[in-house]
C-alpha positions as protocol buffer text, in pm:
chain_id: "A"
residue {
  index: 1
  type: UNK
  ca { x: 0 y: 0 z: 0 }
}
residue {
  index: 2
  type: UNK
  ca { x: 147 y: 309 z: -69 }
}
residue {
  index: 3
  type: UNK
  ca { x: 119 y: 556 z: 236 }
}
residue {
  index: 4
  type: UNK
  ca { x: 218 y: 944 z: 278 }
}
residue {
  index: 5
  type: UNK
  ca { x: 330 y: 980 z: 638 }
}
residue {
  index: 6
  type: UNK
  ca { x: 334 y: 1391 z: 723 }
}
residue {
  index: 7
  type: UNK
  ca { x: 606 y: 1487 z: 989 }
}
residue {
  index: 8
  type: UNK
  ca { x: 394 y: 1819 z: 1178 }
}
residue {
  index: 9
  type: UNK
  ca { x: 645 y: 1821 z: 1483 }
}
residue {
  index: 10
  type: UNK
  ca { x: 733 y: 2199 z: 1345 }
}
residue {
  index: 11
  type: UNK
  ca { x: 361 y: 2236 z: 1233 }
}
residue {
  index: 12
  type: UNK
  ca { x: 160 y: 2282 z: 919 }
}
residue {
  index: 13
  type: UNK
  ca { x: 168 y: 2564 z: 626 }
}
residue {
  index: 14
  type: UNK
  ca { x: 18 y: 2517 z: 280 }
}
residue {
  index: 15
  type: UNK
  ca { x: 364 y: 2661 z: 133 }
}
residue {
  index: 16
  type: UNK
  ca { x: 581 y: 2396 z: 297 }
}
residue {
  index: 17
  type: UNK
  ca { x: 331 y: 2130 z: 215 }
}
residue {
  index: 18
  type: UNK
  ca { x: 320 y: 2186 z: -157 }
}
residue {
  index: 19
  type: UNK
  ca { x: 704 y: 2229 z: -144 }
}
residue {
  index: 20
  type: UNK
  ca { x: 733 y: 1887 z: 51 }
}
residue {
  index: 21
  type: UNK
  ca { x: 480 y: 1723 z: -202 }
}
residue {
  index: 22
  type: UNK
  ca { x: 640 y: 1853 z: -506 }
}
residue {
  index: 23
  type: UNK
  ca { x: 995 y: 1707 z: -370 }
}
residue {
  index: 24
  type: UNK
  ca { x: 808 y: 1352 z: -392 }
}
residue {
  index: 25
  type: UNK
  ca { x: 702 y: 1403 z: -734 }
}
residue {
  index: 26
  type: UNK
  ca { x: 895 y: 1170 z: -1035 }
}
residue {
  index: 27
  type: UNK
  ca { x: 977 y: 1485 z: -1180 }
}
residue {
  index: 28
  type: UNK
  ca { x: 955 y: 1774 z: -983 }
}
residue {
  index: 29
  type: UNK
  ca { x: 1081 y: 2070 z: -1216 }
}
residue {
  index: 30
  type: UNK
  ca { x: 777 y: 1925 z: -1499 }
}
residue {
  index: 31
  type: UNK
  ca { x: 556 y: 1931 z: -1211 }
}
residue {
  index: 32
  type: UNK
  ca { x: 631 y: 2293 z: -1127 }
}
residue {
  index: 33
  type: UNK
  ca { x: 564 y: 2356 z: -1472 }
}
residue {
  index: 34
  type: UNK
  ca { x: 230 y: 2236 z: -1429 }
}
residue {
  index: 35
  type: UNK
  ca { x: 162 y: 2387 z: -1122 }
}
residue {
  index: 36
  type: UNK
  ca { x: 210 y: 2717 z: -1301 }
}
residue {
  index: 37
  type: UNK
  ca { x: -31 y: 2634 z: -1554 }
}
residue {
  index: 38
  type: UNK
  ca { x: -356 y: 2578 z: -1300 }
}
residue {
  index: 39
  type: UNK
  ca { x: -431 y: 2893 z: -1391 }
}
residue {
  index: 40
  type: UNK
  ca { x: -499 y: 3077 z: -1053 }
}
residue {
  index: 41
  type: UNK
  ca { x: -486 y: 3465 z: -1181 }
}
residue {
  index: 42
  type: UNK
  ca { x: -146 y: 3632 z: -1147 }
}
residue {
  index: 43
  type: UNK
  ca { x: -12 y: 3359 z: -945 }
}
residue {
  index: 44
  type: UNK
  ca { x: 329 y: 3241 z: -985 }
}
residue {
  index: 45
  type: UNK
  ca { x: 525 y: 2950 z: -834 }
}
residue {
  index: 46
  type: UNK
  ca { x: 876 y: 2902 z: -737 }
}
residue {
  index: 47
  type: UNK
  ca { x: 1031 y: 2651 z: -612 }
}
residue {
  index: 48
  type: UNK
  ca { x: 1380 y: 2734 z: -465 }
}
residue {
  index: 49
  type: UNK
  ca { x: 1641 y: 2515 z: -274 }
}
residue {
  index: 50
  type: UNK
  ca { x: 1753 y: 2644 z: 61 }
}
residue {
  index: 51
  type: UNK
  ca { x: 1904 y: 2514 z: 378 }
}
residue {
  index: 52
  type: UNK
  ca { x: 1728 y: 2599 z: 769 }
}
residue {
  index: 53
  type: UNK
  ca { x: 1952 y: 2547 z: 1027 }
}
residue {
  index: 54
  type: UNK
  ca { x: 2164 y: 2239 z: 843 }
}
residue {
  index: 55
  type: UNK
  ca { x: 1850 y: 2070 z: 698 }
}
residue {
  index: 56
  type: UNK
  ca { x: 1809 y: 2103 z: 321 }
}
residue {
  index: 57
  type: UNK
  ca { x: 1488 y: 2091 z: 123 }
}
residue {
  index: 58
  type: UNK
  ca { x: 1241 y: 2304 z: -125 }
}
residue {
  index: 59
  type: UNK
  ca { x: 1124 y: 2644 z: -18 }
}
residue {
  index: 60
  type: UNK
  ca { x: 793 y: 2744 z: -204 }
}
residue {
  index: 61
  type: UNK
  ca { x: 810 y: 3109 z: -332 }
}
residue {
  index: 62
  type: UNK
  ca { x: 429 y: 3223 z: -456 }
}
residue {
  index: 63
  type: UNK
  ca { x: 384 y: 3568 z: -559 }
}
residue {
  index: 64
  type: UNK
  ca { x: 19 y: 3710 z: -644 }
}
residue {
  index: 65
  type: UNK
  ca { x: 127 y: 4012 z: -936 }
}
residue {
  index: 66
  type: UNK
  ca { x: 469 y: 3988 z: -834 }
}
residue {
  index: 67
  type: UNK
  ca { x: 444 y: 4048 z: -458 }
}
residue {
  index: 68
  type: UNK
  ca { x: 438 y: 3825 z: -159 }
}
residue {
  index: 69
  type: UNK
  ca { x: 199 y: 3774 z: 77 }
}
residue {
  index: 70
  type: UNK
  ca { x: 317 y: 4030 z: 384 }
}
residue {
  index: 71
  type: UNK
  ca { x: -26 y: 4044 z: 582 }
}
residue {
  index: 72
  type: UNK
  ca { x: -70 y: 4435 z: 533 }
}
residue {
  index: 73
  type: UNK
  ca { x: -289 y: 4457 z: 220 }
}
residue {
  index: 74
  type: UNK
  ca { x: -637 y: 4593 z: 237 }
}
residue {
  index: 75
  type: UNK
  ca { x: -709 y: 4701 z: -99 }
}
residue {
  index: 76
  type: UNK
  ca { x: -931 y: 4445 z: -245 }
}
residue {
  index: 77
  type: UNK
  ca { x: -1139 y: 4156 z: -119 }
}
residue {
  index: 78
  type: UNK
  ca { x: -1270 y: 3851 z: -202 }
}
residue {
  index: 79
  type: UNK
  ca { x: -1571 y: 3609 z: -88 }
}
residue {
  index: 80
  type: UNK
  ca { x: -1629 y: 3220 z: -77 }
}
residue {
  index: 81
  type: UNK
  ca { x: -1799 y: 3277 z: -393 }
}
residue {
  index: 82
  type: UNK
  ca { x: -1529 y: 3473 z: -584 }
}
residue {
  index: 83
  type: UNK
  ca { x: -1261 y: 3175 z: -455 }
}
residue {
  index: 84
  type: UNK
  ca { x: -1516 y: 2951 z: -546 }
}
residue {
  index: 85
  type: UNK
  ca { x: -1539 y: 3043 z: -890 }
}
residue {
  index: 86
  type: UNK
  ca { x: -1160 y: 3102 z: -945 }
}
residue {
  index: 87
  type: UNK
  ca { x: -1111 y: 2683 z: -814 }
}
residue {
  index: 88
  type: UNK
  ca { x: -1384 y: 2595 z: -1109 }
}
residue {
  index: 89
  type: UNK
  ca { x: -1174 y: 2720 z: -1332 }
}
residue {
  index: 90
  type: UNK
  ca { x: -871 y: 2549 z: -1259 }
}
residue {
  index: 91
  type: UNK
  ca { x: -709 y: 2359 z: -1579 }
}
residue {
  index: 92
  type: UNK
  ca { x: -698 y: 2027 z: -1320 }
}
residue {
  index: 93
  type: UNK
  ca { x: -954 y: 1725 z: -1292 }
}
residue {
  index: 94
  type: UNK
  ca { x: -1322 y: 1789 z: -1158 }
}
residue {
  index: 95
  type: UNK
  ca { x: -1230 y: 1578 z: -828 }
}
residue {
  index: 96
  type: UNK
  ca { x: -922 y: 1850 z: -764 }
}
residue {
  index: 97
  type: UNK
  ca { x: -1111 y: 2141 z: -786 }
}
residue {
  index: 98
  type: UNK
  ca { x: -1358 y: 1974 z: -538 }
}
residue {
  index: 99
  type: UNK
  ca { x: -1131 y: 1862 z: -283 }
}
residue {
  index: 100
  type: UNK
  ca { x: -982 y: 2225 z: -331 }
}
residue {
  index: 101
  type: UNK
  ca { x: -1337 y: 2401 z: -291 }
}
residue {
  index: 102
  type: UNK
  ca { x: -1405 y: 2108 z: 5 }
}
residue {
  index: 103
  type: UNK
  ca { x: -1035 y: 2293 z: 168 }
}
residue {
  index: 104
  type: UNK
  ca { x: -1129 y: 2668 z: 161 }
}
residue {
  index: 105
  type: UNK
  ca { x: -1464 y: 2581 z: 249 }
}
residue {
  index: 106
  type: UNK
  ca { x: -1328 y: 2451 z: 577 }
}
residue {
  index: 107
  type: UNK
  ca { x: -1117 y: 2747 z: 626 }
}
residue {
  index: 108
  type: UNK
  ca { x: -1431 y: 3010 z: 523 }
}
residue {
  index: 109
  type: UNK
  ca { x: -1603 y: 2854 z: 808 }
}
residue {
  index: 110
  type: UNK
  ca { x: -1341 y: 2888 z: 1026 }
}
residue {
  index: 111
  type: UNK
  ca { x: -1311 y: 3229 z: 938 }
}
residue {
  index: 112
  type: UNK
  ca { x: -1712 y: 3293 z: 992 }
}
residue {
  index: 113
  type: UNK
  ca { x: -1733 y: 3144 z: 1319 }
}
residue {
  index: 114
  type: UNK
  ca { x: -1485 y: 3331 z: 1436 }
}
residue {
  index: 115
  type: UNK
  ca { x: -1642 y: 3682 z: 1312 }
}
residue {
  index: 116
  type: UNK
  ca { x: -1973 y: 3606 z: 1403 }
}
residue {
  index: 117
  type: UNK
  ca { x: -2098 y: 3635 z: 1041 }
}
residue {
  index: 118
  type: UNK
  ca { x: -2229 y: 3409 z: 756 }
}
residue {
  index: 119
  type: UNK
  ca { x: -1994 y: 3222 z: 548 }
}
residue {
  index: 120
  type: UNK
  ca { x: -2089 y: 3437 z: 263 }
}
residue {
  index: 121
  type: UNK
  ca { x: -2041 y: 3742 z: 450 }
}
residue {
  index: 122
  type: UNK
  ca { x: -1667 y: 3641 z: 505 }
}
residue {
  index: 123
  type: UNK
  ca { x: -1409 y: 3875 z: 303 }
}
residue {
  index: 124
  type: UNK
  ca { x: -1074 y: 3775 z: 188 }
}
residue {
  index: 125
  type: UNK
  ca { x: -765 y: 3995 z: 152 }
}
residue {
  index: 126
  type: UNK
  ca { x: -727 y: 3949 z: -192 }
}
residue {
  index: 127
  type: UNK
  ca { x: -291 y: 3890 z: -186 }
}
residue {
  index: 128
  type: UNK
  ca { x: -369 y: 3645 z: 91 }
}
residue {
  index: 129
  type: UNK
  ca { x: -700 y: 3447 z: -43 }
}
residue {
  index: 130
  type: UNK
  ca { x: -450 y: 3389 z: -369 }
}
residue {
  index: 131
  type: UNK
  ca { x: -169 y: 3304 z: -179 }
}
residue {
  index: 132
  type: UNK
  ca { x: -397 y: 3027 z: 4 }
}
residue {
  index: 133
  type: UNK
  ca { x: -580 y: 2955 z: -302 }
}
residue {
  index: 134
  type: UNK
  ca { x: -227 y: 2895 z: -485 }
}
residue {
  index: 135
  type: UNK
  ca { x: -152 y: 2626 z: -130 }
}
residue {
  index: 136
  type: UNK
  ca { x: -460 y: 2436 z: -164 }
}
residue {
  index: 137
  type: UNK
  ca { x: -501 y: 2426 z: -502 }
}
residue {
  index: 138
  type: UNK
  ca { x: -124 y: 2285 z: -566 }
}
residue {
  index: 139
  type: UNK
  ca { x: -159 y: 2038 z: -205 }
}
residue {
  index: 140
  type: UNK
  ca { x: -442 y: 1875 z: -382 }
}
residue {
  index: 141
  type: UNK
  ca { x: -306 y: 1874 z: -724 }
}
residue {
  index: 142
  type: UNK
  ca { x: -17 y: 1710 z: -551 }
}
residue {
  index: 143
  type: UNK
  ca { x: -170 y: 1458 z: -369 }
}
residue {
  index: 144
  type: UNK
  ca { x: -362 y: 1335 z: -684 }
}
residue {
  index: 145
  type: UNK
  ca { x: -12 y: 1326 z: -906 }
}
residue {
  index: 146
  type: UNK
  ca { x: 83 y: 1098 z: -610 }
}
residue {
  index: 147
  type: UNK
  ca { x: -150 y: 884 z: -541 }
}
residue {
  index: 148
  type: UNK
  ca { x: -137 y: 757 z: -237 }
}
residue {
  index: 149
  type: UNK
  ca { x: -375 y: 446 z: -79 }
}
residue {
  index: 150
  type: UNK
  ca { x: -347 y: 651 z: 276 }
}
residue {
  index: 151
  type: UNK
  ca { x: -206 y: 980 z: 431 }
}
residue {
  index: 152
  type: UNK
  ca { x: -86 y: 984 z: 805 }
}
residue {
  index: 153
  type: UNK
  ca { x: 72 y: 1254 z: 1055 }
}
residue {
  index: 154
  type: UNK
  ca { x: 243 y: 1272 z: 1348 }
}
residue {
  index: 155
  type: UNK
  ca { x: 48 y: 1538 z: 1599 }
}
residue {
  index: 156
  type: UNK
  ca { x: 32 y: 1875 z: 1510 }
}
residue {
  index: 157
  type: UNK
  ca { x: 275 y: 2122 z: 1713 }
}
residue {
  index: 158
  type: UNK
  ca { x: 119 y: 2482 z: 1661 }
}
residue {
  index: 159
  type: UNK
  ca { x: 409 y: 2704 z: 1841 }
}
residue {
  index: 160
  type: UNK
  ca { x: 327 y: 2907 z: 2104 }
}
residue {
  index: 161
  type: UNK
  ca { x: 334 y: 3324 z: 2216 }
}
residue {
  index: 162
  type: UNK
  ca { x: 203 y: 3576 z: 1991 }
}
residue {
  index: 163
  type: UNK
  ca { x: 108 y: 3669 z: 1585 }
}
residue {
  index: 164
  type: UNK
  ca { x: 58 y: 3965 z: 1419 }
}
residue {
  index: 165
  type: UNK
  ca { x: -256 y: 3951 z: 1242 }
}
residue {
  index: 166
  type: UNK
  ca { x: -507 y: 4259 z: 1076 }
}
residue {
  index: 167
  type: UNK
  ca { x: -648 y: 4243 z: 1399 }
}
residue {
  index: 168
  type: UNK
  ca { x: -388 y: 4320 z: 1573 }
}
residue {
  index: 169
  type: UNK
  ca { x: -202 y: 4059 z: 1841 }
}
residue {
  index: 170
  type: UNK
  ca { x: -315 y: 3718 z: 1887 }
}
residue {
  index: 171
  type: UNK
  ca { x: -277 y: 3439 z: 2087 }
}
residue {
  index: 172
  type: UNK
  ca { x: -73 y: 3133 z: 1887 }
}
residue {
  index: 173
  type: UNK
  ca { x: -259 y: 2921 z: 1774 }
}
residue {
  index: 174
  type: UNK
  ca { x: -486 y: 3218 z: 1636 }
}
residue {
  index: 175
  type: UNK
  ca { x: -849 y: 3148 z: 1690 }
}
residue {
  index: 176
  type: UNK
  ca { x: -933 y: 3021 z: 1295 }
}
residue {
  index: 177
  type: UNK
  ca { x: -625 y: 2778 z: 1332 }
}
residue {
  index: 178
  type: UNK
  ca { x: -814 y: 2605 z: 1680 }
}
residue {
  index: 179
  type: UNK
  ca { x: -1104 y: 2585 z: 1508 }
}
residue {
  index: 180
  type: UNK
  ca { x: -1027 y: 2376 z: 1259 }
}
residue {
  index: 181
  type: UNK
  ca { x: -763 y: 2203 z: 1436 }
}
residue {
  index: 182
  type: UNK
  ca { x: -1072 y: 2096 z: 1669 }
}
residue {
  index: 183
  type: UNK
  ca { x: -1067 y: 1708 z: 1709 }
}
residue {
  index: 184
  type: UNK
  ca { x: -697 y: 1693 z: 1570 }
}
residue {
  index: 185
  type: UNK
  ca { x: -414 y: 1573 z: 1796 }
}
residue {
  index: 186
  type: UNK
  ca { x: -141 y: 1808 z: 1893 }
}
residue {
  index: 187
  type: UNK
  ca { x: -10 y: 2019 z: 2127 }
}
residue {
  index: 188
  type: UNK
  ca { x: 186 y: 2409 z: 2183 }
}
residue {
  index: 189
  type: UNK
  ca { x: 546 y: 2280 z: 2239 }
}
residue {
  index: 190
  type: UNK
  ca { x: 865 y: 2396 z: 2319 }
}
residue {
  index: 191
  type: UNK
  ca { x: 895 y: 2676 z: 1994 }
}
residue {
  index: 192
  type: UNK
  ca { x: 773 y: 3014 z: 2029 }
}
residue {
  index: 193
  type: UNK
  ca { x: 595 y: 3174 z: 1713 }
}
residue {
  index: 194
  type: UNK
  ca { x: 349 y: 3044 z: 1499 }
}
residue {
  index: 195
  type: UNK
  ca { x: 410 y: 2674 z: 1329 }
}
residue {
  index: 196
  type: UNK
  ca { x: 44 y: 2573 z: 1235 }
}
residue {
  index: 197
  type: UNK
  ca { x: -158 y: 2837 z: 970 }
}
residue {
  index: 198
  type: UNK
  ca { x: -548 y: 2799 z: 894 }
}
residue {
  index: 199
  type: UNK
  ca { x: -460 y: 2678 z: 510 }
}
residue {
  index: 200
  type: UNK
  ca { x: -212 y: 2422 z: 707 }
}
residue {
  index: 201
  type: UNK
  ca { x: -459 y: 2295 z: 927 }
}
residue {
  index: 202
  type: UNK
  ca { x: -716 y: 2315 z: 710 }
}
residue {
  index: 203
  type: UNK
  ca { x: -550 y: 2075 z: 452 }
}
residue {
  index: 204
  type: UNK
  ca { x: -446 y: 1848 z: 734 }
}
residue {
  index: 205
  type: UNK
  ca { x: -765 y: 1833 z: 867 }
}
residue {
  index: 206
  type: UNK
  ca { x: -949 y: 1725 z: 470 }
}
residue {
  index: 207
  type: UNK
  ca { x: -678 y: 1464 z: 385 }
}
residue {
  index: 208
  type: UNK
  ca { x: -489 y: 1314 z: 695 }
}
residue {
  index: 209
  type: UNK
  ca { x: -710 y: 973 z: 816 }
}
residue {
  index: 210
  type: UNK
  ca { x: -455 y: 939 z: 1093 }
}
residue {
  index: 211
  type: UNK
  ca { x: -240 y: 1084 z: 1392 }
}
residue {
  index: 212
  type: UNK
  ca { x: 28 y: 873 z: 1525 }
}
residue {
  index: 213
  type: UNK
  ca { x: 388 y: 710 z: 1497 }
}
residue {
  index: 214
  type: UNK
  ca { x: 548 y: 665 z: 1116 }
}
residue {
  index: 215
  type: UNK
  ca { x: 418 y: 328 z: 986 }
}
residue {
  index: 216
  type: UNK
  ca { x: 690 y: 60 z: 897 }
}
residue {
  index: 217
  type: UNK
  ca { x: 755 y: 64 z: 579 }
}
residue {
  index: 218
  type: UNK
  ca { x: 976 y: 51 z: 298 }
}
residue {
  index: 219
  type: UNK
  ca { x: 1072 y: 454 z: 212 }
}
residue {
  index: 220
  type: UNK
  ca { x: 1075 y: 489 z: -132 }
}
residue {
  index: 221
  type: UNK
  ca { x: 1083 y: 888 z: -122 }
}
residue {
  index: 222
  type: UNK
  ca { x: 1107 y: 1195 z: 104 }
}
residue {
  index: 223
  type: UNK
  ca { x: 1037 y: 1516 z: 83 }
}
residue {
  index: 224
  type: UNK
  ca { x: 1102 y: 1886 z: 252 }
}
residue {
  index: 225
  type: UNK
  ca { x: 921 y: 2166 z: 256 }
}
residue {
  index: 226
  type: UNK
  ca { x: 1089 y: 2455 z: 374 }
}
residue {
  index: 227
  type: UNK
  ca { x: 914 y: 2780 z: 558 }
}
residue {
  index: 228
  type: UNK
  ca { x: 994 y: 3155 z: 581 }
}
residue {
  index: 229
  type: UNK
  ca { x: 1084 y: 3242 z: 926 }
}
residue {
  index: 230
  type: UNK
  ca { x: 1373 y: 3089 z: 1132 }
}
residue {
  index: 231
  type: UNK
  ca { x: 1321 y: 2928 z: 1467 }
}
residue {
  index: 232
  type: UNK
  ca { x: 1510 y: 2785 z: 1735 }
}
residue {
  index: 233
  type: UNK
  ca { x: 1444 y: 2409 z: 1564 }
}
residue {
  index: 234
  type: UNK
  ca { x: 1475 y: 2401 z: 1171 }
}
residue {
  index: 235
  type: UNK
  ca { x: 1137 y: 2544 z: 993 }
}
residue {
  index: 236
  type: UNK
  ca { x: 1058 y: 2228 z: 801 }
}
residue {
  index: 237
  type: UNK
  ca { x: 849 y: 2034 z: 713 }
}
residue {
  index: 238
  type: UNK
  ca { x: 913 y: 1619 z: 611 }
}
residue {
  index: 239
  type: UNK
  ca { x: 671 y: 1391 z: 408 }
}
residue {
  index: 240
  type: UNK
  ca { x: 762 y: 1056 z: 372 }
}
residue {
  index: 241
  type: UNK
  ca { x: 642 y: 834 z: 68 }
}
residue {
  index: 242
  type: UNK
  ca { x: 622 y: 459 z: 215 }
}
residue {
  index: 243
  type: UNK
  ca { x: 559 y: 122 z: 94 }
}
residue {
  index: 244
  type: UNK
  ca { x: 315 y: -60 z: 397 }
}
């Protein structure tokens, strides 16, 4: 049976996901190629090697128009149904763009409940809904390249202290990120900052059937996503591609 196992033990971000996923594929620089052809509006991939404290792996550069996600842009917005429509048109199979829609869905929710409005009443920052549409869409384009019979994690570690948000300071894990981590194993840990986003958690929450120890196995592959910010522990993320 061939089994995904996700390490989370530094937590769970859509960038270091796909980056982790795309380091499994047969070809990864063709698959890049098609990642870049899903056609999400002005996004762009990148997939760049880099080193975090000794441990090498994939860092996932997407820009939205040329320009990072940085949390401080306010000038457009987007709802469920704009995202919605964007994921139909994705040049990827009918059960991608559903398991893609099922993803933001979760994290639109999420997003609701904490606001106290309805789900169609949420607004996205439009840099950061593309940035997360760009994650989800490429996690579950991923997962379908791969194929796998099963997907398993360890527990989710989430970080702990203090993020800057548009709403000013929160507590880590922010209150979106609980939500849907609701019913998922895990716990703070010893690293302070936040390890665990909403996409991350979201994605882990539609596809992982599993929290526990890596399954024995035969490893035919494995894969490292790295993220952004530097910690105390190296910022990555492992998948491992098993025979069981």
């Amino acid at each position: 049976m061939k089994t995904l196992y996700f390490d989370l033990s530094m937590g769970a971000a859509g960038d270091m996901l796909t980056a982790a996923l795309l380091e499994l594929t047969e070809n990864p620089e063709e698959t890049l190629g098609r990642l870049n052809e899903l056609g999400i509006p002005g996004v762009r991939f990148d997939a760049e090697k880099q080193e975090r404290k000794g441990v090498s792996g994939t860092h996932m550069r997407v820009t939205v128009h040329g320009a990072e996600e940085d949390g401080h842009h306010h000038h457009h917005h987007s709802t469920l149904t704009d995202i919605q429509g964007i994921l139909d048109h994705l040049r990827a199979s009918a059960a991608v763009k559903e398991q893609a829609k099922a993803v933001y869905e979760r994290i639109a929710r999420a997003e609701a409940e904490v606001h106290g409005r309805p789900v169609d009443q949420v607004h996205f920052h439009e840099v950061g809904a593309l940035d997360a549409v760009a994650d989800v869409s490429a996690v579950c384009f991923l997962l379908e390249q791969l194929g796998a019979d099963a997907i398993l994690a360890s527990p989710v570690h989430t970080g702990y202290g203090q993020v800057h948000c548009a709403h000013g300071l929160l507590d880590v894990p922010a209150p979106a990120t609980a939500l849907l981590l609701q019913g998922i194993p895990g716990e703070k840990g010893d690293v302070e900052g936040e390890l665990c986003t909403p996409t991350g958690a979201a994605l882990v929450g539609r596809f992982v059937s599993r929290y526990g120890d890596c399954p024995r196995g035969r490893l035919i592959r494995q894969g490292t996503g790295l993220g952004k910010k530097d910690f105390s522990r190296p910022n990555c993320l492992r998948v491992f591609l098993l025979e069981t």
